[in-house]
Amino acid sequence: MASLPQDHLDEIYTFAIHLGKSAGRMLQDAASLRMTNPSTSPSNTPLEKENAVDLVTETDENVEHYIKSQIAQKYPDHKFVGEESYSKGASREYLIDDSPTWCVDPLDGTVNYIHLFPMFCVSIAFLYRSKPIIGVIYAPFLNQFFSSDVAAGIAILLEAGGLATTANPPYPNEDTAPIEEVRLGSRFYLAIRPAGDSPTETGRQGQERTVREVWKRVRNLEYARPGG
């Protein structure tokens, strides 16, 4: 399967950002409507709790339907994996393959959203050749937006002969642990540029030596979350 041209990836990236912000506004509007109507906010009565949950489920499904329809309209040949439709049994197959695929959780943080806590978001990922290329996360109540197409750079790096693996040092011994290809959904990537052979080692051996040196140096570092 051919690579996606950079201008096409840029177009998809811009489209994903638009989707994330539009879907986030839908979540915020629905939550604001619930806040102005006390009967749809969770309380101590079972009926009101049930009403709130039903409304959140409806919002969840509506946002996923919006995202899916927008993708289908712009990229009809792309596949779609939605958290809501998948969890309801639309398919139990592992749907992520080499095809261009969108993987979406329209409401990440459902319990928080039910109780109108601000820690929820819409999560959108675009994958190609089973690897994440583009990611968008939008938390509308916090007005926090995160996006990245760094994975596109990783794909280009790999095609050029580079090495991409996990940045988390393996336990217990980074000197002998196998250096595995970066996995789908990894949080920390370690990317090593392409390298040629030298009189003492192959290019691949040089890349692996660099990985192990980095692992040794980052083992004691603390990965703090933003604002933590």
mmCIF file of C-alpha atoms in Angstrom:
data_model
loop_
_atom_site.group_PDB
_atom_site.id
_atom_site.type_symbol
_atom_site.label_atom_id
_atom_site.label_comp_id
_atom_site.label_asym_id
_atom_site.label_seq_id
_atom_site.Cartn_x
_atom_site.Cartn_y
_atom_site.Cartn_z
ATOM 1 C CA MET A 1 0.000 0.000 0.000
ATOM 2 C CA ALA A 2 1.416 3.369 -1.060
ATOM 3 C CA SER A 3 2.319 6.092 1.402
ATOM 4 C CA LEU A 4 -0.004 9.029 1.928
ATOM 5 C CA PRO A 5 1.420 12.245 0.426
ATOM 6 C CA GLN A 6 2.293 14.925 2.958
ATOM 7 C CA ASP A 7 -0.197 17.399 1.489
ATOM 8 C CA HIS A 8 -2.947 14.796 1.930
ATOM 9 C CA LEU A 9 -1.884 14.212 5.546
ATOM 10 C CA ASP A 10 -1.940 17.962 6.138
ATOM 11 C CA GLU A 11 -5.491 18.083 4.784
ATOM 12 C CA ILE A 12 -6.574 15.208 7.045
ATOM 13 C CA TYR A 13 -4.897 16.887 10.029
ATOM 14 C CA THR A 14 -6.794 20.138 9.418
ATOM 15 C CA PHE A 15 -10.027 18.191 9.006
ATOM 16 C CA ALA A 16 -9.434 16.263 12.268
ATOM 17 C CA ILE A 17 -8.921 19.517 14.157
ATOM 18 C CA HIS A 18 -12.196 20.864 12.765
ATOM 19 C CA LEU A 19 -13.988 17.638 13.739
ATOM 20 C CA GLY A 20 -12.616 17.705 17.279
ATOM 21 C CA LYS A 21 -13.623 21.302 17.910
ATOM 22 C CA SER A 22 -17.080 20.885 16.383
ATOM 23 C CA ALA A 23 -17.763 17.695 18.353
ATOM 24 C CA GLY A 24 -16.511 19.346 21.541
ATOM 25 C CA ARG A 25 -18.929 22.213 21.047
ATOM 26 C CA MET A 26 -21.756 19.695 20.691
ATOM 27 C CA LEU A 27 -20.813 18.151 24.044
ATOM 28 C CA GLN A 28 -20.590 21.566 25.665
ATOM 29 C CA ASP A 29 -23.924 22.726 24.274
ATOM 30 C CA ALA A 30 -25.684 19.572 25.472
ATOM 31 C CA ALA A 31 -24.125 19.916 28.939
ATOM 32 C CA SER A 32 -25.097 23.592 29.133
ATOM 33 C CA LEU A 33 -28.662 22.657 28.276
ATOM 34 C CA ARG A 34 -28.718 20.131 31.099
ATOM 35 C CA MET A 35 -27.408 22.733 33.543
ATOM 36 C CA THR A 36 -30.331 25.024 32.728
ATOM 37 C CA ASN A 37 -32.824 22.198 33.256
ATOM 38 C CA PRO A 38 -32.503 20.744 36.783
ATOM 39 C CA SER A 39 -34.747 17.776 35.947
ATOM 40 C CA THR A 40 -32.078 16.403 33.609
ATOM 41 C CA SER A 41 -29.196 16.713 36.066
ATOM 42 C CA PRO A 42 -28.308 13.763 38.333
ATOM 43 C CA SER A 43 -29.603 13.967 41.886
ATOM 44 C CA ASN A 44 -30.506 11.563 44.639
ATOM 45 C CA THR A 45 -33.699 10.360 42.958
ATOM 46 C CA PRO A 46 -33.405 7.267 40.735
ATOM 47 C CA LEU A 47 -35.684 8.766 38.078
ATOM 48 C CA GLU A 48 -33.594 11.908 37.667
ATOM 49 C CA LYS A 49 -30.413 9.851 37.579
ATOM 50 C CA GLU A 50 -31.918 7.687 34.847
ATOM 51 C CA ASN A 51 -32.965 10.763 32.861
ATOM 52 C CA ALA A 52 -29.447 12.192 33.028
ATOM 53 C CA VAL A 53 -27.855 8.930 31.910
ATOM 54 C CA ASP A 54 -30.296 8.587 29.017
ATOM 55 C CA LEU A 55 -29.553 12.109 27.830
ATOM 56 C CA VAL A 56 -25.805 11.554 28.043
ATOM 57 C CA THR A 57 -26.127 8.305 26.062
ATOM 58 C CA GLU A 58 -28.121 10.149 23.422
ATOM 59 C CA THR A 59 -25.503 12.918 23.283
ATOM 60 C CA ASP A 60 -22.716 10.333 23.028
ATOM 61 C CA GLU A 61 -24.429 8.641 20.092
ATOM 62 C CA ASN A 62 -25.309 11.928 18.386
ATOM 63 C CA VAL A 63 -21.725 13.172 18.523
ATOM 64 C CA GLU A 64 -20.394 9.886 17.162
ATOM 65 C CA HIS A 65 -22.973 9.962 14.363
ATOM 66 C CA TYR A 66 -21.922 13.514 13.491
ATOM 67 C CA ILE A 67 -18.231 12.611 13.345
ATOM 68 C CA LYS A 68 -18.881 9.448 11.351
ATOM 69 C CA SER A 69 -21.114 11.207 8.820
ATOM 70 C CA GLN A 70 -18.615 14.030 8.319
ATOM 71 C CA ILE A 71 -15.814 11.536 7.684
ATOM 72 C CA ALA A 72 -17.962 9.465 5.322
ATOM 73 C CA GLN A 73 -18.847 12.570 3.348
ATOM 74 C CA LYS A 74 -15.269 13.785 2.951
ATOM 75 C CA TYR A 75 -13.413 10.446 2.857
ATOM 76 C CA PRO A 76 -15.870 7.714 1.783
ATOM 77 C CA ASP A 77 -13.103 5.139 1.399
ATOM 78 C CA HIS A 78 -11.884 5.523 4.998
ATOM 79 C CA LYS A 79 -12.905 3.047 7.687
ATOM 80 C CA PHE A 80 -14.461 4.101 10.988
ATOM 81 C CA VAL A 81 -14.267 2.561 14.462
ATOM 82 C CA GLY A 82 -16.486 4.323 17.013
ATOM 83 C CA GLU A 83 -16.542 3.573 20.723
ATOM 84 C CA GLU A 84 -20.332 3.715 20.914
ATOM 85 C CA SER A 85 -21.155 1.603 17.858
ATOM 86 C CA TYR A 86 -18.423 -0.921 18.657
ATOM 87 C CA SER A 87 -19.474 -1.336 22.295
ATOM 88 C CA LYS A 88 -23.050 -1.991 21.175
ATOM 89 C CA GLY A 89 -21.917 -4.961 19.140
ATOM 90 C CA ALA A 90 -21.925 -3.501 15.638
ATOM 91 C CA SER A 91 -18.826 -5.600 15.146
ATOM 92 C CA ARG A 92 -16.613 -7.708 17.358
ATOM 93 C CA GLU A 93 -13.817 -7.940 14.822
ATOM 94 C CA TYR A 94 -10.542 -6.124 15.240
ATOM 95 C CA LEU A 95 -11.160 -3.448 12.626
ATOM 96 C CA ILE A 96 -7.818 -1.645 12.555
ATOM 97 C CA ASP A 97 -5.742 -2.841 9.617
ATOM 98 C CA ASP A 98 -3.633 -1.225 6.906
ATOM 99 C CA SER A 99 -6.569 0.804 5.586
ATOM 100 C CA PRO A 100 -6.986 4.503 6.440
ATOM 101 C CA THR A 101 -9.048 4.287 9.636
ATOM 102 C CA TRP A 102 -10.589 6.741 12.060
ATOM 103 C CA CYS A 103 -10.815 5.612 15.686
ATOM 104 C CA VAL A 104 -13.141 7.789 17.759
ATOM 105 C CA ASP A 105 -14.368 8.074 21.334
ATOM 106 C CA PRO A 106 -17.010 10.816 21.099
ATOM 107 C CA LEU A 107 -17.246 11.198 24.874
ATOM 108 C CA ASP A 108 -14.199 10.119 26.828
ATOM 109 C CA GLY A 109 -15.157 10.486 30.475
ATOM 110 C CA THR A 110 -18.826 9.547 30.490
ATOM 111 C CA VAL A 111 -19.240 9.391 34.269
ATOM 112 C CA ASN A 112 -17.733 12.856 34.675
ATOM 113 C CA TYR A 113 -20.037 14.160 31.967
ATOM 114 C CA ILE A 114 -23.104 12.659 33.653
ATOM 115 C CA HIS A 115 -22.238 14.562 36.830
ATOM 116 C CA LEU A 116 -21.226 17.688 34.891
ATOM 117 C CA PHE A 117 -17.612 17.463 36.013
ATOM 118 C CA PRO A 118 -15.382 19.243 33.468
ATOM 119 C CA MET A 119 -12.887 16.402 32.953
ATOM 120 C CA PHE A 120 -14.230 14.890 29.729
ATOM 121 C CA CYS A 121 -13.218 15.206 26.103
ATOM 122 C CA VAL A 122 -13.672 14.033 22.546
ATOM 123 C CA SER A 123 -10.842 11.834 21.269
ATOM 124 C CA ILE A 124 -10.148 11.333 17.562
ATOM 125 C CA ALA A 125 -7.319 9.380 15.949
ATOM 126 C CA PHE A 126 -6.438 8.698 12.330
ATOM 127 C CA LEU A 127 -4.502 5.525 11.601
ATOM 128 C CA TYR A 128 -2.767 4.229 8.501
ATOM 129 C CA ARG A 129 -1.027 0.886 8.093
ATOM 130 C CA SER A 130 -2.152 0.020 11.629
ATOM 131 C CA LYS A 131 -0.249 2.942 13.119
ATOM 132 C CA PRO A 132 -1.533 6.220 14.634
ATOM 133 C CA ILE A 133 -0.744 9.143 12.365
ATOM 134 C CA ILE A 134 -2.881 11.990 13.699
ATOM 135 C CA GLY A 135 -4.493 12.587 17.087
ATOM 136 C CA VAL A 136 -6.908 15.203 18.398
ATOM 137 C CA ILE A 137 -8.226 15.641 21.952
ATOM 138 C CA TYR A 138 -10.549 18.454 22.977
ATOM 139 C CA ALA A 139 -11.860 19.091 26.493
ATOM 140 C CA PRO A 140 -14.420 21.871 25.885
ATOM 141 C CA PHE A 141 -15.247 22.782 29.503
ATOM 142 C CA LEU A 142 -11.542 23.203 30.271
ATOM 143 C CA ASN A 143 -10.901 24.828 26.895
ATOM 144 C CA GLN A 144 -7.930 22.506 26.438
ATOM 145 C CA PHE A 145 -7.090 21.315 22.952
ATOM 146 C CA PHE A 146 -4.309 18.910 22.024
ATOM 147 C CA SER A 147 -3.407 17.765 18.535
ATOM 148 C CA SER A 148 -0.455 16.108 16.889
ATOM 149 C CA ASP A 149 0.677 14.708 13.580
ATOM 150 C CA VAL A 150 4.032 13.622 14.983
ATOM 151 C CA ALA A 151 3.214 10.016 14.103
ATOM 152 C CA ALA A 152 3.300 11.017 10.442
ATOM 153 C CA GLY A 153 6.923 11.928 10.975
ATOM 154 C CA ILE A 154 7.510 8.543 12.575
ATOM 155 C CA ALA A 155 6.035 6.816 9.524
ATOM 156 C CA ILE A 156 8.373 8.776 7.238
ATOM 157 C CA LEU A 157 11.303 8.016 9.545
ATOM 158 C CA LEU A 158 10.603 4.283 9.430
ATOM 159 C CA GLU A 159 10.360 4.270 5.654
ATOM 160 C CA ALA A 160 13.763 5.959 5.468
ATOM 161 C CA GLY A 161 15.346 3.265 7.645
ATOM 162 C CA GLY A 162 14.956 4.873 11.046
ATOM 163 C CA LEU A 163 14.015 3.118 14.258
ATOM 164 C CA ALA A 164 11.027 3.909 16.469
ATOM 165 C CA THR A 165 10.482 2.146 19.777
ATOM 166 C CA THR A 166 9.140 2.878 23.243
ATOM 167 C CA ALA A 167 10.789 5.606 25.302
ATOM 168 C CA ASN A 168 9.894 3.741 28.514
ATOM 169 C CA PRO A 169 12.948 1.786 29.664
ATOM 170 C CA PRO A 170 12.126 -1.932 29.885
ATOM 171 C CA TYR A 171 12.307 -3.657 33.223
ATOM 172 C CA PRO A 172 14.499 -5.093 34.618
ATOM 173 C CA ASN A 173 17.443 -4.767 32.216
ATOM 174 C CA GLU A 174 17.659 -2.312 29.346
ATOM 175 C CA ASP A 175 20.987 -3.838 28.253
ATOM 176 C CA THR A 176 19.452 -7.109 27.106
ATOM 177 C CA ALA A 177 15.737 -6.408 26.588
ATOM 178 C CA PRO A 178 14.581 -6.772 22.983
ATOM 179 C CA ILE A 179 14.035 -3.514 21.094
ATOM 180 C CA GLU A 180 10.538 -3.895 19.697
ATOM 181 C CA GLU A 181 8.790 -1.791 17.077
ATOM 182 C CA VAL A 182 6.629 0.954 18.525
ATOM 183 C CA ARG A 183 3.144 -0.291 19.343
ATOM 184 C CA LEU A 184 -0.230 1.170 18.511
ATOM 185 C CA GLY A 185 -1.316 3.529 21.266
ATOM 186 C CA SER A 186 2.077 3.958 22.912
ATOM 187 C CA ARG A 187 2.360 7.196 24.870
ATOM 188 C CA PHE A 188 6.100 7.836 24.595
ATOM 189 C CA TYR A 189 8.018 7.275 21.394
ATOM 190 C CA LEU A 190 11.768 7.121 20.953
ATOM 191 C CA ALA A 191 12.721 7.806 17.341
ATOM 192 C CA ILE A 192 16.258 7.242 16.047
ATOM 193 C CA ARG A 193 17.235 8.631 12.665
ATOM 194 C CA PRO A 194 18.528 6.365 9.865
ATOM 195 C CA ALA A 195 22.169 5.381 10.227
ATOM 196 C CA GLY A 196 24.733 3.886 7.875
ATOM 197 C CA ASP A 197 27.175 1.107 8.611
ATOM 198 C CA SER A 198 30.528 1.886 10.218
ATOM 199 C CA PRO A 199 33.721 -0.191 10.394
ATOM 200 C CA THR A 200 32.703 -1.489 13.843
ATOM 201 C CA GLU A 201 28.937 -1.939 13.615
ATOM 202 C CA THR A 202 25.972 -1.990 11.280
ATOM 203 C CA GLY A 203 23.562 0.915 11.086
ATOM 204 C CA ARG A 204 20.960 -1.082 12.985
ATOM 205 C CA GLN A 205 23.445 -1.942 15.735
ATOM 206 C CA GLY A 206 24.294 1.736 16.099
ATOM 207 C CA GLN A 207 20.615 2.615 16.389
ATOM 208 C CA GLU A 208 20.038 -0.041 19.050
ATOM 209 C CA ARG A 209 23.104 1.087 20.987
ATOM 210 C CA THR A 210 21.692 4.631 21.020
ATOM 211 C CA VAL A 211 18.303 3.369 22.237
ATOM 212 C CA ARG A 212 19.894 1.508 25.153
ATOM 213 C CA GLU A 213 21.962 4.557 26.130
ATOM 214 C CA VAL A 214 18.815 6.716 26.169
ATOM 215 C CA TRP A 215 16.947 4.105 28.217
ATOM 216 C CA LYS A 216 19.683 4.172 30.855
ATOM 217 C CA ARG A 217 19.502 7.949 31.153
ATOM 218 C CA VAL A 218 15.717 8.291 31.369
ATOM 219 C CA ARG A 219 14.989 5.456 33.780
ATOM 220 C CA ASN A 220 14.903 7.792 36.795
ATOM 221 C CA LEU A 221 13.025 10.624 35.107
ATOM 222 C CA GLU A 222 9.484 11.420 36.165
ATOM 223 C CA TYR A 223 6.882 11.904 33.421
ATOM 224 C CA ALA A 224 4.518 14.456 34.953
ATOM 225 C CA ARG A 225 1.172 15.243 33.388
ATOM 226 C CA PRO A 226 0.505 18.815 32.223
ATOM 227 C CA GLY A 227 -0.474 20.921 35.226
ATOM 228 C CA GLY A 228 0.404 18.101 37.606
#
